[in-house]
Structures are given as structure tokens and as C-alpha cells.
Coordinates of C-alpha atoms in Angstrom, one line a residue:
X73 CA 17.7 12.2 2.2
X74 CA 16.6 11.9 5.8
X75 CA 14.1 9.7 7.5
X76 CA 11.9 11.6 9.9
X77 CA 8.7 11.1 12.0
X78 CA 5.8 13.3 11.1
X79 CA 4.0 15.3 13.8
X80 CA 0.3 15.1 14.4
X81 CA -0.1 18.5 12.7
X82 CA 1.4 17.0 9.5
X83 CA -1.2 14.2 9.3
X84 CA -3.4 16.2 6.8
X85 CA -0.4 16.6 4.6
X86 CA 0.4 12.9 4.9
X87 CA -3.2 12.0 3.8
X88 CA -3.0 14.4 0.9
X89 CA 0.4 12.9 -0.2
X90 CA -1.1 9.4 0.0
X91 CA -4.0 10.5 -2.2
X92 CA -1.6 11.1 -5.0
X93 CA 0.0 7.7 -4.9
X94 CA -1.5 4.8 -6.8
X95 CA -0.1 2.2 -4.4
X96 CA -1.6 3.8 -1.3
X97 CA -4.5 2.2 0.7
X98 CA -6.7 3.0 3.7
X99 CA -4.6 1.1 6.2
X100 CA -1.9 3.8 5.8
X101 CA -4.2 6.8 6.5
X102 CA -3.9 8.9 9.6
X103 CA -7.4 7.9 10.6
X104 CA -6.4 4.2 10.6
X105 CA -4.0 5.0 13.5
X106 CA -7.2 5.0 15.7
X107 CA -7.9 1.4 14.6
X108 CA -4.3 0.4 15.6
X109 CA -4.9 2.1 19.0
X110 CA -8.0 0.0 19.4
X111 CA -5.8 -3.1 19.0
X112 CA -3.5 -1.5 21.8
X113 CA -0.7 -0.9 19.4
X114 CA 1.3 2.3 19.1
X115 CA 1.9 3.9 15.7
X116 CA 3.7 6.8 14.0
X117 CA 4.2 7.9 10.4
X118 CA 7.7 8.2 8.9
X119 CA 8.8 9.7 5.6
X120 CA 12.0 9.7 3.6
X121 CA 12.5 13.3 2.7
X122 CA 14.8 15.1 0.2
X123 CA 14.6 18.8 0.5
X124 CA 10.9 19.6 0.8
X125 CA 9.9 16.4 -1.2
X126 CA 8.7 13.1 0.3
X127 CA 10.1 10.2 -1.6
X128 CA 8.7 7.3 0.5
X129 CA 6.6 6.8 3.6
X130 CA 5.0 4.3 6.0
X131 CA 2.6 4.1 8.9
X132 CA 4.6 2.1 11.5
X133 CA 2.7 -0.2 13.9
X134 CA 4.5 -1.1 17.1
X135 CA 3.4 -4.3 18.8
X136 CA 4.7 -5.4 22.1
X137 CA 3.2 -8.9 22.8
X138 CA 5.5 -9.5 25.8
X139 CA 6.2 -6.7 28.3
X140 CA 9.8 -5.5 28.7
X141 CA 10.8 -7.1 25.3
X142 CA 11.5 -5.0 22.2
X143 CA 8.5 -4.3 20.1
X144 CA 7.8 -5.8 16.7
X145 CA 7.6 -3.1 14.0
X146 CA 5.2 -3.5 11.1
X147 CA 4.3 -1.3 8.1
X148 CA 0.5 -1.0 8.2
X149 CA -0.8 -1.4 4.7
X150 CA 2.8 -1.6 3.3
X151 CA 5.3 1.0 2.4
X152 CA 4.7 3.7 -0.2
X153 CA 7.1 5.0 -2.8
X154 CA 6.3 8.3 -4.4
X155 CA 5.1 8.1 -8.0
X156 CA 7.8 9.0 -10.6
X157 CA 11.2 7.9 -12.0
X158 CA 12.7 7.7 -8.5
X159 CA 10.4 4.8 -7.4
X160 CA 13.0 2.1 -8.1
X161 CA 14.9 -0.5 -6.2
X162 CA 17.6 1.9 -5.0
X163 CA 15.0 4.1 -3.3
X164 CA 13.4 1.0 -1.8
X165 CA 16.7 0.1 -0.3
X166 CA 17.4 3.6 1.1
X167 CA 14.0 3.6 2.8
X168 CA 14.1 0.1 4.3
X169 CA 17.6 0.7 5.5
X170 CA 16.4 3.8 7.3
X171 CA 13.5 1.8 8.8
X172 CA 16.1 -0.8 10.0
X173 CA 18.2 1.9 11.6
X174 CA 15.2 3.4 13.4
X175 CA 14.0 -0.1 14.5
X176 CA 17.5 -0.8 15.9
X177 CA 17.6 2.5 17.8
X178 CA 14.4 1.6 19.7
X179 CA 15.5 -2.0 20.4
X180 CA 12.9 -3.6 18.2
X181 CA 12.8 -7.4 18.1
X182 CA 11.9 -7.6 14.4
X183 CA 10.9 -5.5 11.4
X184 CA 8.2 -6.7 9.0
X185 CA 7.5 -4.8 5.8
X186 CA 4.9 -5.2 3.1
X187 CA 6.0 -4.1 -0.4
X188 CA 3.1 -3.8 -2.9
X189 CA 5.3 -3.4 -5.9
X190 CA 5.5 -5.8 -8.9
X191 CA 8.1 -8.5 -8.4
X192 CA 11.5 -7.7 -9.9
X193 CA 15.0 -9.3 -9.5
X194 CA 16.4 -5.9 -8.5
X195 CA 14.0 -5.3 -5.7
X196 CA 14.3 -8.8 -4.4
X197 CA 18.1 -8.4 -4.5
X198 CA 18.2 -5.2 -2.5
X199 CA 15.9 -6.6 0.2
X200 CA 18.1 -9.6 0.5
X201 CA 21.1 -7.3 0.8
X202 CA 19.4 -5.6 3.7
X203 CA 18.9 -8.9 5.5
X204 CA 15.2 -9.4 4.9
X205 CA 13.7 -12.9 4.4
X206 CA 10.8 -13.3 2.1
X207 CA 7.8 -14.6 4.0
X208 CA 5.1 -14.6 1.4
X209 CA 4.0 -13.0 -1.8
X210 CA 0.8 -10.9 -2.1
X211 CA -1.5 -11.6 -5.0
X212 CA -4.8 -10.1 -6.1
X213 CA -7.2 -9.7 -9.1
X214 CA -7.6 -6.3 -10.7
X215 CA -10.7 -5.8 -12.8
X216 CA -9.9 -3.2 -15.6
X217 CA -12.6 -0.6 -15.7
X218 CA -11.5 1.4 -18.7
X219 CA -13.8 2.4 -21.5
X220 CA -16.8 0.5 -23.0
X221 CA -19.4 1.1 -20.4
X222 CA -21.6 -1.3 -18.4
X223 CA -21.9 -4.0 -21.1
X224 CA -18.1 -4.2 -21.7
X225 CA -17.6 -4.6 -17.9
X226 CA -20.2 -7.4 -17.7
X227 CA -18.6 -9.2 -20.6
X228 CA -15.4 -9.5 -18.6
X229 CA -17.2 -11.6 -16.0
X230 CA -17.6 -15.3 -16.1
X231 CA -21.0 -16.4 -17.5
X232 CA -22.4 -17.4 -14.1
X233 CA -21.2 -14.2 -12.4
X234 CA -22.7 -12.1 -15.2
X235 CA -26.0 -14.0 -15.0
X236 CA -26.2 -13.7 -11.2
X237 CA -25.5 -9.9 -11.3
X238 CA -28.1 -9.3 -13.9
X239 CA -30.7 -11.6 -12.2
X240 CA -30.3 -10.0 -8.8
X241 CA -30.8 -6.5 -10.1
X242 CA -33.7 -7.6 -12.3
X243 CA -35.4 -9.4 -9.3
X244 CA -35.3 -6.3 -7.1
X245 CA -31.9 -6.3 -5.3
X246 CA -31.1 -2.6 -4.4
X247 CA -27.5 -1.5 -4.0
X248 CA -26.8 1.8 -2.2
X249 CA -23.9 3.6 -0.4
X250 CA -24.2 4.2 3.4
X251 CA -24.1 7.8 4.6
X252 CA -25.1 7.7 8.2
X253 CA -23.4 6.4 11.4
X254 CA -26.1 3.9 12.1
X255 CA -25.4 2.1 8.8
X256 CA -21.8 1.7 9.7
X257 CA -22.7 0.4 13.1
X258 CA -25.0 -2.1 11.5
X259 CA -22.2 -3.2 9.2
X260 CA -19.9 -3.8 12.2
X261 CA -22.6 -5.9 13.9
X262 CA -23.0 -8.0 10.8
X263 CA -19.3 -8.4 10.5
X264 CA -19.0 -9.5 14.1
X265 CA -21.7 -12.1 13.8
X266 CA -20.1 -13.4 10.5
X267 CA -16.6 -13.7 12.0
X268 CA -17.9 -15.4 15.1
X269 CA -19.6 -18.0 13.0
X270 CA -16.4 -18.6 11.1
X271 CA -14.1 -18.3 14.2
X272 CA -12.2 -15.3 12.6
X273 CA -11.0 -12.0 14.0
X274 CA -13.7 -9.2 13.9
X275 CA -13.4 -5.5 13.8
X276 CA -12.6 -3.8 17.2
X277 CA -15.7 -2.5 18.9
X278 CA -16.5 1.0 17.6
X279 CA -14.1 0.9 14.6
X280 CA -16.9 1.3 12.1
X281 CA -18.3 4.4 13.8
X282 CA -15.0 5.9 14.9
X283 CA -12.7 5.0 11.9
X284 CA -14.7 3.9 8.9
X285 CA -17.4 6.5 9.1
X286 CA -15.0 9.4 9.3
X287 CA -13.1 7.9 6.4
X288 CA -16.2 7.9 4.4
X289 CA -16.9 11.6 5.3
X290 CA -13.3 12.4 4.2
X291 CA -13.9 10.6 0.8
X292 CA -11.4 7.8 1.6
X293 CA -13.8 4.9 1.9
X294 CA -17.3 3.9 0.6
X295 CA -19.6 1.4 2.4
X296 CA -22.0 -0.2 0.0
X297 CA -25.0 -2.4 1.0
X298 CA -27.4 -4.7 -0.9
X299 CA -31.0 -4.9 0.2
X300 CA -33.8 -7.2 -0.8
X301 CA -37.4 -6.8 0.3
X302 CA -36.4 -4.1 2.7
X303 CA -33.6 -6.1 4.5
X304 CA -29.9 -5.6 4.2
X305 CA -28.3 -8.8 3.0
X306 CA -24.7 -8.0 2.2
X307 CA -22.1 -5.3 2.8
X308 CA -19.0 -4.1 1.0
X309 CA -16.4 -1.6 2.2
X310 CA -14.2 -0.2 -0.5
X311 CA -11.1 1.9 0.2
X312 CA -10.9 4.7 -2.3
X313 CA -7.3 5.9 -1.6
X314 CA -5.2 4.8 -4.6
X315 CA -7.1 2.1 -6.6
X316 CA -10.6 1.3 -5.4
X317 CA -10.0 -1.8 -3.3
X318 CA -12.4 -4.3 -1.6
X319 CA -11.2 -4.0 1.9
X320 CA -13.9 -5.4 4.3
X321 CA -17.1 -7.3 3.6
X322 CA -19.9 -9.0 5.5
X323 CA -23.0 -10.9 4.5
X324 CA -26.0 -11.5 6.7
X325 CA -27.4 -15.0 7.0
X326 CA -30.5 -13.5 5.4
X327 CA -28.6 -13.5 2.1
X328 CA -29.2 -17.3 2.1
X329 CA -32.9 -17.0 2.6
X330 CA -35.1 -18.9 0.1
X331 CA -36.1 -16.5 -2.7
X332 CA -33.3 -14.1 -2.1
X333 CA -31.2 -13.7 -5.3
X334 CA -27.4 -13.8 -5.2
X335 CA -26.1 -10.6 -3.7
X336 CA -22.3 -10.4 -3.9
X337 CA -22.0 -10.3 -7.7
X338 CA -24.5 -7.3 -8.1
X339 CA -23.0 -5.5 -5.1
X340 CA -19.5 -5.5 -6.6
X341 CA -20.8 -4.8 -10.1
X342 CA -22.6 -1.6 -9.0
X343 CA -19.5 -0.5 -7.1
X344 CA -17.3 -1.1 -10.2
X345 CA -19.7 0.9 -12.4
X346 CA -19.5 3.8 -9.9
X347 CA -15.7 3.9 -9.8
X348 CA -15.5 3.5 -13.6
X349 CA -17.7 6.6 -13.9
X350 CA -15.2 8.5 -11.7
X351 CA -12.4 7.5 -14.1
X352 CA -10.7 4.7 -12.0
X353 CA -8.6 2.5 -14.2
X354 CA -9.2 -0.7 -12.1
X355 CA -10.9 -2.3 -9.1
X356 CA -8.8 -4.4 -6.8
X357 CA -10.7 -7.4 -5.4
X358 CA -8.6 -7.3 -2.2
X359 CA -6.4 -10.4 -2.5
X360 CA -6.3 -14.0 -3.8
X361 CA -4.3 -17.1 -3.0
X362 CA -3.3 -17.5 -6.7
X363 CA -4.3 -17.1 -10.3
X364 CA -6.6 -20.1 -10.7
X365 CA -9.0 -21.3 -8.0
X366 CA -8.0 -24.7 -6.4
X367 CA -11.0 -26.7 -5.2
X368 CA -8.9 -28.2 -2.4
X369 CA -8.1 -24.8 -0.9
X370 CA -10.0 -24.0 2.4
X371 CA -11.1 -20.6 1.0
X372 CA -12.1 -22.0 -2.4
X373 CA -15.6 -20.5 -2.4
X374 CA -14.4 -16.9 -1.9
X375 CA -11.5 -17.5 -4.3
X376 CA -13.8 -18.8 -7.0
X377 CA -16.2 -15.8 -6.4
X378 CA -13.4 -13.3 -7.0
X379 CA -12.1 -15.1 -10.0
X380 CA -15.5 -14.9 -11.6
X381 CA -15.2 -11.2 -12.2
X382 CA -12.5 -11.7 -14.9
X383 CA -9.8 -9.6 -13.3
X384 CA -6.1 -9.7 -14.2
X385 CA -4.0 -11.6 -11.7
X386 CA -1.3 -9.4 -10.2
X387 CA 1.5 -10.6 -7.9
X388 CA 3.4 -8.1 -5.7
X389 CA 6.7 -8.6 -3.8
X390 CA 4.8 -9.2 -0.6
X391 CA 5.8 -9.6 3.1
X392 CA 9.5 -9.5 4.2
X393 CA 10.9 -9.9 7.7
X394 CA 14.2 -9.3 9.4
X395 CA 14.8 -10.5 13.0
X396 CA 16.8 -7.9 14.9
X397 CA 16.9 -9.5 18.4
X398 CA 16.7 -13.3 18.0
X399 CA 16.4 -14.0 21.7
X400 CA 13.4 -11.7 22.1
X401 CA 11.7 -13.4 19.0
X402 CA 12.2 -16.8 20.5
X403 CA 10.6 -15.8 23.8
X404 CA 7.6 -14.2 22.0
X405 CA 7.1 -17.4 19.9
X406 CA 7.2 -19.5 23.0
X407 CA 4.6 -17.4 24.7
X408 CA 2.4 -17.5 21.6
X409 CA 2.6 -21.3 21.5
X410 CA 1.6 -21.5 25.2
X411 CA -1.4 -19.1 24.7
X412 CA -2.5 -21.1 21.6
X413 CA -2.2 -24.4 23.6
X414 CA -4.3 -23.0 26.4
X415 CA -7.0 -21.6 24.1
X416 CA -7.3 -25.0 22.3
X417 CA -7.6 -26.8 25.6
X418 CA -4.2 -28.6 25.3
X419 CA -3.0 -27.3 28.6
X420 CA -5.8 -29.0 30.6

């Protein structure tokens, strides 16, 4: 088995390979490299190859927060192990050891990997053997789509979620999929205004037009929107590589207008029905802090909203990190603290 970097000419083959892996997601696609470039990060795709077969792969994201220091290497969207009997802890160790060797050769300061595989003692053991420290788990809700149709899906929902979905559609909320560039640009604008209100990071300028829209044309992402009385109130971007996954969302302040019915429940419900009709086994709600909503949690409202769809709680191995050059990491951390202090006004 060898670890090698794919050429630009091999990107269509990489995307096709991802399309056959249930654990794949849009942040690993070749088109997502453009989004990383917008963040001023360098990227490349590496695969673990045996003969002509790819056994594992990752889109590597190289960040250099401080000039002249070694970059920090991240696996965008996590690593992917090919479906089949070889996708076990031994293959995981072979691949991450190859990533460590590559990171060392380029003088990287640290390597961070995301592993979206179910927790297992064997996998935790091999990652510890390779020197990785567990940073955090990754959890989500997966709504089974299966058989039974619309009513069976609705019966999975909590009573209030089911009521709100039905009410919104009965009262005239319309849910559609976007198909034109102007819709994607409108989504980006709504996302920017929402994140500014909440002091969160927003999409890089042009990402919806230059990354998400081409993804939709390639069948890798759907952008849904909910309209009421002719005005778009809510948006939902679903990655369709692997399991359909809630990836980005944005609601307009108009969603809170008097007389406007709840929009989020119906928006996700219509999307779930669509993916069920295509044969998808489940719908990933894009992450959760834990199995049962905690009212003291700062993101309790969103957590409770997702919990209301009656999905199965799933916990993955999550985020792991290995420091390769401790001095570099200490310098980067010091610089980040200084920048944070200045932004908060503490340096005045």
C-alpha cells in the first residue's frame, strides 16, 4: 500500500470514488477545494492505494497562521475508508501513519484528523498508538427514512414538530429546490446577515455562487427554500454525497413576522420526503451536542429543534490531534491569544 497525492486530472475519479462511500460528505469533494482557497488555505487530495484500488482518502487542508512556521494540517470533512471488509482499525492506522509521515516531511506543526466512524476500543487504541490525543467526539441525529411513507415519517417526529410541519404546509408555506445562481447568491446574503447578528463566521464571499451552485449542478448538494406569501423565509443546504446531510442553513428575520407559520420543521420534512423517495436510508441533521437537549446549553434552541425530528443519536470517534513541532504550536497559540485580546479590546 502506498500513500500518494492525486493530480488535478484525477479529481473526477476522486469525486466518483467518494460517491460510493457512505461516510463521504461535501467538504471532501474536489469543488470544496475552492472554498478552502477562499479561506487562503492550500489543499490537496491523498489516497492510500493498493494496486489499482483506493482503500482510504482525505482532502488535506494546510493552514499557516504564522509565516515561516510549519503549517497545521487538517482533514477537511474527515478521512474516508472505502466500504468493505478492509475498513477496520488496522486500515485506519495504516492511513493515519501515512498522513503523519507526510506531515513530518513538510515540517507541519500539527496534524488534526476527523474520524466519522462509530466508536470502538480497537480504533481508539490504534489512534493512541500513533500518538493522537482525542480532542472531542462528534455526535448527530440520523432520522431513518426507510419504508412506510409520509405518515410513518411524521410519526417519528415529536408532537410539536409534527404539528408545526403540518400547520405550515396547510397554511401556505411553499418548499422548493433552488436551481439558479441568483437563488444561491440570495442564500449567501441571508447567511451573512444571520451570522453577523449572531457574531458567527459566515461563508466566504462568492462561495454560494462559485462552490455551492456548481455542486448542485453536479448532483452533490441541494439548496431548499421555504416561502410564505411570496417571500423566502428559510434556507436549507443539504449535501447529497453519502447520506443526505444538513450542512448549511439560514433563516431570514421575516420568518419571525406575525402571521408567518413555523418554517424549519416543514422545510426539513419536505427534504426528508424527497430523499426517502430516492431510496436514502437516513437523513443526517448535521450534528448535536448530545443525545438529550440540555436547557442550560447555549445552543439549546437549535438542539431541541433537531431532537424534535425523532432521529437516532449517533456518536462517532471524532477529532484527534497530534502535535509534531511543539515550539511552533506554542508560538501560534501565543499569536492567537494576542489577536483575540486585541479584537476584544483588551489590548487598549
